[in-house]
Tab-separated table of C-alpha atoms in Angstrom:
chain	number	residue	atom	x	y	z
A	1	UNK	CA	56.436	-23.195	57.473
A	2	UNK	CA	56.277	-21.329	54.292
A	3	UNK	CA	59.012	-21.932	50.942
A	4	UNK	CA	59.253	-21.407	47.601
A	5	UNK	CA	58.869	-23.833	45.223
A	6	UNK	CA	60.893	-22.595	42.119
A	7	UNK	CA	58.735	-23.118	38.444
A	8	UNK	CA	58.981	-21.897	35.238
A	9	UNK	CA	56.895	-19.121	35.668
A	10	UNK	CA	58.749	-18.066	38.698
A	11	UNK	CA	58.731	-18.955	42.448
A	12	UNK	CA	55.597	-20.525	44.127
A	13	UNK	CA	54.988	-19.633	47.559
A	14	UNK	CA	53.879	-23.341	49.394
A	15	UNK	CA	52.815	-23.534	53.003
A	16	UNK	CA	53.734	-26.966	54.631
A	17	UNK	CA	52.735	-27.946	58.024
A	18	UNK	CA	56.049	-29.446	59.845
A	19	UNK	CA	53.457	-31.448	62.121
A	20	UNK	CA	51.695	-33.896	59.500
A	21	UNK	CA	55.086	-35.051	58.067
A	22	UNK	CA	55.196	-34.425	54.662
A	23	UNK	CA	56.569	-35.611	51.944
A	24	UNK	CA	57.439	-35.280	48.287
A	25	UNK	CA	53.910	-36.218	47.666
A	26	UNK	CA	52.767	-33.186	49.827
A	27	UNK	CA	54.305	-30.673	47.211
A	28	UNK	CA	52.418	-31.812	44.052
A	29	UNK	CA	49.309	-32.332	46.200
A	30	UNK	CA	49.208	-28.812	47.060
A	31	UNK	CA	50.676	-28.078	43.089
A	32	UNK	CA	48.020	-30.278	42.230
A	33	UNK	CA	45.198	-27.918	44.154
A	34	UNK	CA	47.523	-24.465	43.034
A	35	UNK	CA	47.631	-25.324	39.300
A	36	UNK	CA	45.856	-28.002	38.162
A	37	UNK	CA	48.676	-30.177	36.994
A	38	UNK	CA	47.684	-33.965	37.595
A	39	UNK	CA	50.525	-35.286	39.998
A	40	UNK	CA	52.195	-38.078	37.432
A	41	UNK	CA	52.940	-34.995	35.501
A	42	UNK	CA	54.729	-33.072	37.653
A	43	UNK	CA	58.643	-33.950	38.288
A	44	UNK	CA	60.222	-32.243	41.864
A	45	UNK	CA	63.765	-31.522	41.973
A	46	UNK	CA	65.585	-31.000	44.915
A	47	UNK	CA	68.907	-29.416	44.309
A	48	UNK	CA	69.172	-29.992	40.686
A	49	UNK	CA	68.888	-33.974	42.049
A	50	UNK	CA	65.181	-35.174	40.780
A	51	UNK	CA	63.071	-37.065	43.660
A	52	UNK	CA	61.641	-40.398	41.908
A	53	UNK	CA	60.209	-41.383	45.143
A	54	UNK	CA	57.215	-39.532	46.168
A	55	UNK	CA	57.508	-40.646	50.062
A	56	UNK	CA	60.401	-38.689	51.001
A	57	UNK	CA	60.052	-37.224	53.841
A	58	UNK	CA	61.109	-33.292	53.306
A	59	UNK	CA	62.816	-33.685	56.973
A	60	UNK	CA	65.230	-35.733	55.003
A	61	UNK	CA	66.303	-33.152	52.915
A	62	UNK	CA	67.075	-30.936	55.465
A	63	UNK	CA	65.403	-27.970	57.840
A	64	UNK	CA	66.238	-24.976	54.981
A	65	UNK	CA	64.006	-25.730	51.984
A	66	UNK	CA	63.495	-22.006	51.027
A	67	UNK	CA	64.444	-22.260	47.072
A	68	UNK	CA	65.818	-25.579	46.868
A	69	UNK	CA	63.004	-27.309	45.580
A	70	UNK	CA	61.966	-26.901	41.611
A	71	UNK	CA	59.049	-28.078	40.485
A	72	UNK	CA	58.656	-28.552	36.266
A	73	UNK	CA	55.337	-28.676	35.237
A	74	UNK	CA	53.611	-30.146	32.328
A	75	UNK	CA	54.316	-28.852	28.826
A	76	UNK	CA	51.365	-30.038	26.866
A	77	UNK	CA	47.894	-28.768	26.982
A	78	UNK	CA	44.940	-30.955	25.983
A	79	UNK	CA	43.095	-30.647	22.755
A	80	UNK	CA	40.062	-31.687	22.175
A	81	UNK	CA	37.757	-31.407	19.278
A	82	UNK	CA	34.428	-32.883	17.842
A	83	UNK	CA	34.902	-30.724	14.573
A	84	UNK	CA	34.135	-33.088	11.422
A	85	UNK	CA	36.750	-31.823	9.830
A	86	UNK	CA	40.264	-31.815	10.283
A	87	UNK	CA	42.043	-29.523	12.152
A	88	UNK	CA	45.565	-27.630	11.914
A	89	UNK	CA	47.612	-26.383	14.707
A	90	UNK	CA	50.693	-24.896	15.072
A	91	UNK	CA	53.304	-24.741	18.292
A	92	UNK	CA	56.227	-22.663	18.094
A	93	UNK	CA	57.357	-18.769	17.022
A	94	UNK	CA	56.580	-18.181	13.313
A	95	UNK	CA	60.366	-18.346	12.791
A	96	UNK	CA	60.762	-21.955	13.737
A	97	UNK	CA	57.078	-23.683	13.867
A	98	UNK	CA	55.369	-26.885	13.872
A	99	UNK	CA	52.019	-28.412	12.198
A	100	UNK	CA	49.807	-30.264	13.783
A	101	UNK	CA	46.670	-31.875	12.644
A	102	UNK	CA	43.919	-33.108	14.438
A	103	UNK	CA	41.510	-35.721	13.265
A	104	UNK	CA	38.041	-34.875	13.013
A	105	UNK	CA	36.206	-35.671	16.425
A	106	UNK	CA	39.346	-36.520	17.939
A	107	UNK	CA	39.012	-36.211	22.331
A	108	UNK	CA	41.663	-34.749	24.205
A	109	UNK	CA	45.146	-34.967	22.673
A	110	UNK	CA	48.425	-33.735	24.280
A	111	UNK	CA	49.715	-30.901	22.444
A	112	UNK	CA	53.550	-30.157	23.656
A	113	UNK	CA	53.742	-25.807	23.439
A	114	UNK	CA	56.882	-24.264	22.823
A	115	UNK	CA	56.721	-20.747	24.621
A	116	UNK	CA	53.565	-21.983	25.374
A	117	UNK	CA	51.801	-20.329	22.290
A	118	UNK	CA	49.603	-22.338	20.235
A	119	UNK	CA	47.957	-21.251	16.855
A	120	UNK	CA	44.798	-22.464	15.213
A	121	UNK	CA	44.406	-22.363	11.039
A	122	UNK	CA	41.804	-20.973	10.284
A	123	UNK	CA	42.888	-20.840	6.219
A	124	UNK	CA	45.576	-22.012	4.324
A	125	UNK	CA	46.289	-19.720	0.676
A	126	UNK	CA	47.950	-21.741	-1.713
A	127	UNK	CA	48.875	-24.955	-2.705
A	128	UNK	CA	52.132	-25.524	-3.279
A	129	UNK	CA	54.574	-27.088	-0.807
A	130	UNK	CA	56.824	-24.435	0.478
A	131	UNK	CA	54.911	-21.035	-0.985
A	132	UNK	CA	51.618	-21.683	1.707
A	133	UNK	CA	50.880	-18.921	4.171
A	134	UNK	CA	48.794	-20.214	7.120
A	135	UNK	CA	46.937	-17.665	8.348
A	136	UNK	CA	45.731	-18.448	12.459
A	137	UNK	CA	44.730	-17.208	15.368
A	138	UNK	CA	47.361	-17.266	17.924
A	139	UNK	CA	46.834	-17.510	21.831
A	140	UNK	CA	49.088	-17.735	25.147
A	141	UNK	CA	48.103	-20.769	26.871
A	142	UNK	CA	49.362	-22.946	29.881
A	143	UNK	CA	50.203	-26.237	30.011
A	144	UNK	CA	47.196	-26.874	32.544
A	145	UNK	CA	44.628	-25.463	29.428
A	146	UNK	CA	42.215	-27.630	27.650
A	147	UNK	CA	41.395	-26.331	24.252
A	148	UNK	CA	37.781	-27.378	22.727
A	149	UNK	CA	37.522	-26.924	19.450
A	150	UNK	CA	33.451	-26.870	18.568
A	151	UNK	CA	31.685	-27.020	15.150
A	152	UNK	CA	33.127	-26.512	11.665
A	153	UNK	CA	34.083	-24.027	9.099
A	154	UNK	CA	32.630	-20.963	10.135
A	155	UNK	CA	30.749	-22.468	12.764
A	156	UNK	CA	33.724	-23.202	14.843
A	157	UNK	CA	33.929	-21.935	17.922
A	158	UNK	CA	37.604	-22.348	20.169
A	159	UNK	CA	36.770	-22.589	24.131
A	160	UNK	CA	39.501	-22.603	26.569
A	161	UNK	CA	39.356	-24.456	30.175
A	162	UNK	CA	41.533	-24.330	33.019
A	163	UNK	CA	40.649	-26.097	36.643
A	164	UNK	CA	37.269	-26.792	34.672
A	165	UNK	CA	36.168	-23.522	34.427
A	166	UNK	CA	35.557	-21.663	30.889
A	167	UNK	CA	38.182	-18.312	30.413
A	168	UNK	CA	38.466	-15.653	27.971
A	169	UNK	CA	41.867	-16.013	26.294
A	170	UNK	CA	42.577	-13.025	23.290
A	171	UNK	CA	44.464	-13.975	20.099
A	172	UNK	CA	45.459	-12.330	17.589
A	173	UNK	CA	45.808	-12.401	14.276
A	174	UNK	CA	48.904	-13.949	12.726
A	175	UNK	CA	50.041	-15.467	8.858
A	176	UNK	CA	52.634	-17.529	8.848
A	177	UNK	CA	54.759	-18.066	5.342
A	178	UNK	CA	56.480	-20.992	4.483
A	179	UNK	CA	58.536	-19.122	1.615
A	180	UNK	CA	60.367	-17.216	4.785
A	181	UNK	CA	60.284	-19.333	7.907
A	182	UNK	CA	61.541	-22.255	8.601
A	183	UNK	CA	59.080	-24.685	9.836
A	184	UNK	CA	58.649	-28.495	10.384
A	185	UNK	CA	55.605	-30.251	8.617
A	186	UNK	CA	54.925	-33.691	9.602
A	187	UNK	CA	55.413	-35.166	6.080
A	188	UNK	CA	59.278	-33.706	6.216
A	189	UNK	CA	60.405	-35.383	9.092
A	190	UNK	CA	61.464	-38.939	8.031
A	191	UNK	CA	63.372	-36.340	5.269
A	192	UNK	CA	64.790	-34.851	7.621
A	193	UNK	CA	65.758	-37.579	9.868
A	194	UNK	CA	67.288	-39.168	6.756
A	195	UNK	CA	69.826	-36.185	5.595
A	196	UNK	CA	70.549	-36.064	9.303
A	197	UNK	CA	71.908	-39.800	8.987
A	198	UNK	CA	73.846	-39.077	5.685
A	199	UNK	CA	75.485	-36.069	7.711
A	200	UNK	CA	77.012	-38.294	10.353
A	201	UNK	CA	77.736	-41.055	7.699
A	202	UNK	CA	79.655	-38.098	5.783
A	203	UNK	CA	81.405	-37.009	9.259
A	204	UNK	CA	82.500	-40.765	9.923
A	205	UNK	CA	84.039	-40.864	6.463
A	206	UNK	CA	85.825	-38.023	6.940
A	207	UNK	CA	87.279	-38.869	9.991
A	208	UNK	CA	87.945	-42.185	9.063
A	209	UNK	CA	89.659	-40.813	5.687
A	210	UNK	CA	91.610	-38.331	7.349
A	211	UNK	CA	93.330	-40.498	10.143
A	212	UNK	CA	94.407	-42.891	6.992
A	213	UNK	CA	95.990	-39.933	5.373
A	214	UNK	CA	98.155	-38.939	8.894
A	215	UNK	CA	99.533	-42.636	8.670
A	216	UNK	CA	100.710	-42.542	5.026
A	217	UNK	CA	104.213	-40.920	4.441
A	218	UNK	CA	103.823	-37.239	3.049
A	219	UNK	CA	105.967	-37.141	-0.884
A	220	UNK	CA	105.550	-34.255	-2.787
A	221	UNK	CA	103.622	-34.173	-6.027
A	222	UNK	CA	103.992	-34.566	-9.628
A	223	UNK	CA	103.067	-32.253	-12.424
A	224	UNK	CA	101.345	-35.516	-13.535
A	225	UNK	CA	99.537	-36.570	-10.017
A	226	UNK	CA	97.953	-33.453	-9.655
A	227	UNK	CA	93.871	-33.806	-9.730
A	228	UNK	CA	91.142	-32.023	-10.843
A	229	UNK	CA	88.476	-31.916	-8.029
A	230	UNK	CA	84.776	-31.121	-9.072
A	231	UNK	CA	83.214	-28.315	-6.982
A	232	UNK	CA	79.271	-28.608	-5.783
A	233	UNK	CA	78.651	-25.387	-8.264
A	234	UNK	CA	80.286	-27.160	-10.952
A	235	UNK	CA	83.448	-25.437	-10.882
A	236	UNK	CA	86.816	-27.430	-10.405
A	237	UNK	CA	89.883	-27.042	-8.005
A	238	UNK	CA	93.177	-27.898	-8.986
A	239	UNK	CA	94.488	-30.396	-5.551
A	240	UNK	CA	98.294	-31.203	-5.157
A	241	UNK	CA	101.349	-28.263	-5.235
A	242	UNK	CA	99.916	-27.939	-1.547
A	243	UNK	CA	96.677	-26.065	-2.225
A	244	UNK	CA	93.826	-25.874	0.188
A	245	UNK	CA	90.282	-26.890	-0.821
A	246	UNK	CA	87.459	-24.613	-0.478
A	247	UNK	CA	86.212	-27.539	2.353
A	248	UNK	CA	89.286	-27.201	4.039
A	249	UNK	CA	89.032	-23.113	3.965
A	250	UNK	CA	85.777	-23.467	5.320
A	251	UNK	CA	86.328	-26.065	8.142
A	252	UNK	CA	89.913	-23.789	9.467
A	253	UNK	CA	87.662	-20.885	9.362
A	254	UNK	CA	84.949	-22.497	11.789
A	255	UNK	CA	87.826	-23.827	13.689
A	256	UNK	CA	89.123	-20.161	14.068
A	257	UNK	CA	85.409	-19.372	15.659
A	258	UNK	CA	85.488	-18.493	19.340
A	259	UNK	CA	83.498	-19.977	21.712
A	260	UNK	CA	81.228	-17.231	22.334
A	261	UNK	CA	80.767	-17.152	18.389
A	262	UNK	CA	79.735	-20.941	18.206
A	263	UNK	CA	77.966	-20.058	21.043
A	264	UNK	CA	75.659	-17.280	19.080
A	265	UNK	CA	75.115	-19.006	15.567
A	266	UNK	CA	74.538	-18.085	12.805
A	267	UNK	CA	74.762	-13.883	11.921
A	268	UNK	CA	71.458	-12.389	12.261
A	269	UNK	CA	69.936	-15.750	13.836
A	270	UNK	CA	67.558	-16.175	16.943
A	271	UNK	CA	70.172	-17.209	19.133
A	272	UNK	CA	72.742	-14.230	18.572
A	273	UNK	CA	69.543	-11.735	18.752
A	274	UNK	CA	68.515	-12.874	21.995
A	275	UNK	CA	72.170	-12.624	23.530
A	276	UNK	CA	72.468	-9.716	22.148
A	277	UNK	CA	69.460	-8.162	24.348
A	278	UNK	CA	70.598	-10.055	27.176
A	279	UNK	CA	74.212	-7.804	26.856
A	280	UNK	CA	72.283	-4.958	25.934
A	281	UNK	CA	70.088	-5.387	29.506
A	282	UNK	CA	73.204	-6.000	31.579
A	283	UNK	CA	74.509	-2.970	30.280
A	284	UNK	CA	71.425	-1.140	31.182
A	285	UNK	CA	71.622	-3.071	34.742
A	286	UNK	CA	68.357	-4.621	34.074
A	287	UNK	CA	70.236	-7.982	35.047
A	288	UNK	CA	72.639	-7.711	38.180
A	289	UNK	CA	75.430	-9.930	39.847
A	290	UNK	CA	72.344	-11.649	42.064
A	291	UNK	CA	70.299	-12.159	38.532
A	292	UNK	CA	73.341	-13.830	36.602
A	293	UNK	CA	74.346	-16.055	39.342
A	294	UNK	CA	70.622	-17.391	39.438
A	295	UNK	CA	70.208	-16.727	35.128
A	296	UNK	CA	73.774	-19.245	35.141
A	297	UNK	CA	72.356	-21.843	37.972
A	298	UNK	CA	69.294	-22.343	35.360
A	299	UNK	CA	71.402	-22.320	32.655
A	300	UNK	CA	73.547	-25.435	33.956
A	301	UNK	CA	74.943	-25.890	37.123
A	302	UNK	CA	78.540	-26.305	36.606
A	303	UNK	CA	78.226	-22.825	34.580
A	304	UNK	CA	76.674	-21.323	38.264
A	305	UNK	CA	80.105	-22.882	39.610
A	306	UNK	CA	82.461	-21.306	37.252
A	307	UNK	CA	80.493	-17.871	37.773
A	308	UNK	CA	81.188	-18.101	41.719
A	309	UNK	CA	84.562	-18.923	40.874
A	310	UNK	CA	85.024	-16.045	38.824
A	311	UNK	CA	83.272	-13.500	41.068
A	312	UNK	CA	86.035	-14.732	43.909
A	313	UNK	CA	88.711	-13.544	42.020
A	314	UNK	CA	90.153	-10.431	42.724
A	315	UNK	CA	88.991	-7.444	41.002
A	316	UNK	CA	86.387	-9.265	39.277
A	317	UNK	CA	83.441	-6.944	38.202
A	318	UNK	CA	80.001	-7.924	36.694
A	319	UNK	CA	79.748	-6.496	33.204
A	320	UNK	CA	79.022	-7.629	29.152
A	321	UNK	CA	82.508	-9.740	29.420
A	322	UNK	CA	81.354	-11.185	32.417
A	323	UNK	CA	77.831	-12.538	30.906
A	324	UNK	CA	79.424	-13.237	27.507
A	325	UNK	CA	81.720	-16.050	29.962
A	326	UNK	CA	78.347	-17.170	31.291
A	327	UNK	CA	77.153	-18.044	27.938
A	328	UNK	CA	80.949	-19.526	26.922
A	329	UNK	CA	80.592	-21.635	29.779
A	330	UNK	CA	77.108	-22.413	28.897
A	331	UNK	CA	78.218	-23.799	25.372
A	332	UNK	CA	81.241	-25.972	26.802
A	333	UNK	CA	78.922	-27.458	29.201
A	334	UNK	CA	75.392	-28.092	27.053
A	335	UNK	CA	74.909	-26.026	24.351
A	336	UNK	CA	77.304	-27.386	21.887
A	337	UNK	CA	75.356	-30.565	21.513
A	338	UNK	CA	71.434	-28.524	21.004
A	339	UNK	CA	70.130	-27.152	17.690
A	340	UNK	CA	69.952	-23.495	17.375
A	341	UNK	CA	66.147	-23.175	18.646
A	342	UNK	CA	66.474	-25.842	21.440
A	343	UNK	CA	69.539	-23.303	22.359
A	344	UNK	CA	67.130	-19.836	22.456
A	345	UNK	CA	64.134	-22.159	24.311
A	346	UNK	CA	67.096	-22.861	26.982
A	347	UNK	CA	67.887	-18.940	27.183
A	348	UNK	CA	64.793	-17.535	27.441
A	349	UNK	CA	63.512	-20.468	30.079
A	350	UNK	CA	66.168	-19.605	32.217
A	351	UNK	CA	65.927	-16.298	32.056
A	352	UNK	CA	61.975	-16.825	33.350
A	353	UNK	CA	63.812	-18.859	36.190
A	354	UNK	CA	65.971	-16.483	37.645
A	355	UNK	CA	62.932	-14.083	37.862
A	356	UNK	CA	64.002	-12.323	34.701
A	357	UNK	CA	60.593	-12.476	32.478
A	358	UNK	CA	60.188	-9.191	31.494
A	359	UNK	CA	63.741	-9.724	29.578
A	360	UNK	CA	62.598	-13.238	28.557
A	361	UNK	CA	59.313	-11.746	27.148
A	362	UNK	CA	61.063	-8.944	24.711
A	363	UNK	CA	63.185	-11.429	23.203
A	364	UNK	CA	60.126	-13.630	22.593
A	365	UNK	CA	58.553	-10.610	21.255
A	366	UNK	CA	61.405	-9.485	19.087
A	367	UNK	CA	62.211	-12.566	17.692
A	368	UNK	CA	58.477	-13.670	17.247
């Protein structure tokens, strides 16, 4: 019996003979033979419901297997190096990217790839923190690819192995510039994960401030109890007499937002570029009714069950309004709670799913 075993890279054609009774553990085996991927780091999913036990028989989980299964894969690659020197790496689009440095003679590390791109530095100009251009070399790796960095300064040499056997990846040149991308150094993170904490200290405040106000009785104000509030740019507000705060403008205005607005970000962001060549292909009919119902399955599957709801409703056609739902229902379900590059990774890796890569590959390009 043949199926196919849905990845990340697309379906998998696996054949399984019926007679030997096999299991979970008969999936990564073969995965394991296809790909490379060491078994404990593969995870099988039957029906969006993961299988923990790898004895399962697959009789147990019915006789139609055909696209039920999904298989995610390892997303780290191995480094390894015996430069004596350290060395910098970065994961990530040149938009949003991370640092990485790796000790001198330090043997296979993990390295977790975002779009599975990796970048070596091969020279850093400048000094200061936040003005640095990195300028690499950038290659498209797999998860399954060991990297070997040999030698130092301009004796290094970069070999890349998959299944054990040396290949010839191309990269290309690329500088990355601190002054104009965002990207997340090592040394920044504790700073980061501190402001995040003052945030939701800030938020609980708030809250807790403005459900004392709703239980104190409203009296109108004095000439004399009117305040002068100081503004972060200096200037001052006058509060009282019933006017608004530039916070409170601020906050009614995001509440205003629709969903399909929270859903894109900020104007001009990564997020509202990439949905806005995902309406630009459905007008072309690069993506059909078959290609959103799978793109929404990926996405999250109680936004594939709102889309069959929909599409059972009389007169319902496919069409911009129709994705723009998809995404809606996308941010009600998941999307509210992820940052605004954890929100584009989840577009474009569904959009791979549902056997849409060439799409998923211009918006990497584009935004890149």
């Amino acid at each position: 019996m043949e199926i196919k075993v849905k990845t990340s890279a697309g379906p998998v054609p696996v054949s399984i003979d019926t007679s030997s009774n096999p299991t979970v553990l008969t999936i990564k085996e073969m995965f394991l033979k296809k790909k490379y991927f060491p078994i404990r780091r593969q995870t099988l999913y039957y029906l969006g419901y993961r299988l923990d036990d790898d004895e399962i028989p697959l009789s147990d989980l019915g006789d139609d297997l055909d696209g039920s299964l999904t298989l995610v894969m390892p997303k780290a690659a191995l480094v390894d190096s015996d430069s004596d020197e350290p060395v910098w790496l970065t994961t990530g689009k040149s938009r949003s990217f991370k640092l990485h440095q790796i000790p001198e003679n330090r043997p296979m590390r993990p390295m977790k790839l975002k779009q599975e791109r990796i970048g070596i530095v091969h020279h850093i100009e400048g000094e200061t923190e936040g003005s640095r251009k990195y300028h690499i070399h950038k290659y498209d790796v797999s998860a399954d690819t060991t990297i070997q960095i040999r030698g130092s300064g301009s004796d290094r040499k970069v070999v890349f192995m998959i299944r054990g056997e040396e290949v010839l990846i191309q990269g290309r040149m690329k500088v990355y510039d601190e002054h104009n991308e965002h990207h997340e150094h090592p040394q920044n993170r504790l700073a980061q994960a501190v402001s995040s904490m003052a945030q939701f200290v800030s938020a609980i405040s708030s809250f807790v401030s403005t459900s004392q106000t709703m239980h104190q009785p409203v009296t109108s104000p004095c000439p004399d109890q009117m305040a002068i509030t100081a503004l972060p740019s200096g200037s001052s507000a006058i509060t009282g007499l019933g006017h608004s705060q530039p916070q409170d403008q601020q906050q009614e205005k995001t509440s205003q937002m629709s969903t399909f607005e929270r859903m894109k970000g900020p104007s001009g962001g990564i997020v509202e570029k990439a949905i806005n060549l995902i309406l630009e292909a459905v007008q072309l009919a690069r993506i059909q009714q078959n290609n959103a119902e799978e793109f929404a399955e990926k996405l999250h599957k109680r936004v594939k069950g709102h889309f069959i709801h929909a599409k059972n409703t009389s007169n319902y056609k496919f069409d911009k309004r129709a994705m723009e739902e998809i995404l809606t229902n996308f941010y009600n379900e998941k999307a509210f709670y992820l940052s605004e590059q954890e929100r584009f990774d989840a577009l474009v890796l569904a959009l791979k799913e549902a056997n849409l890569q060439a799409i998923a590959h211009e918006i990497e390009e584009t935004i890149d």
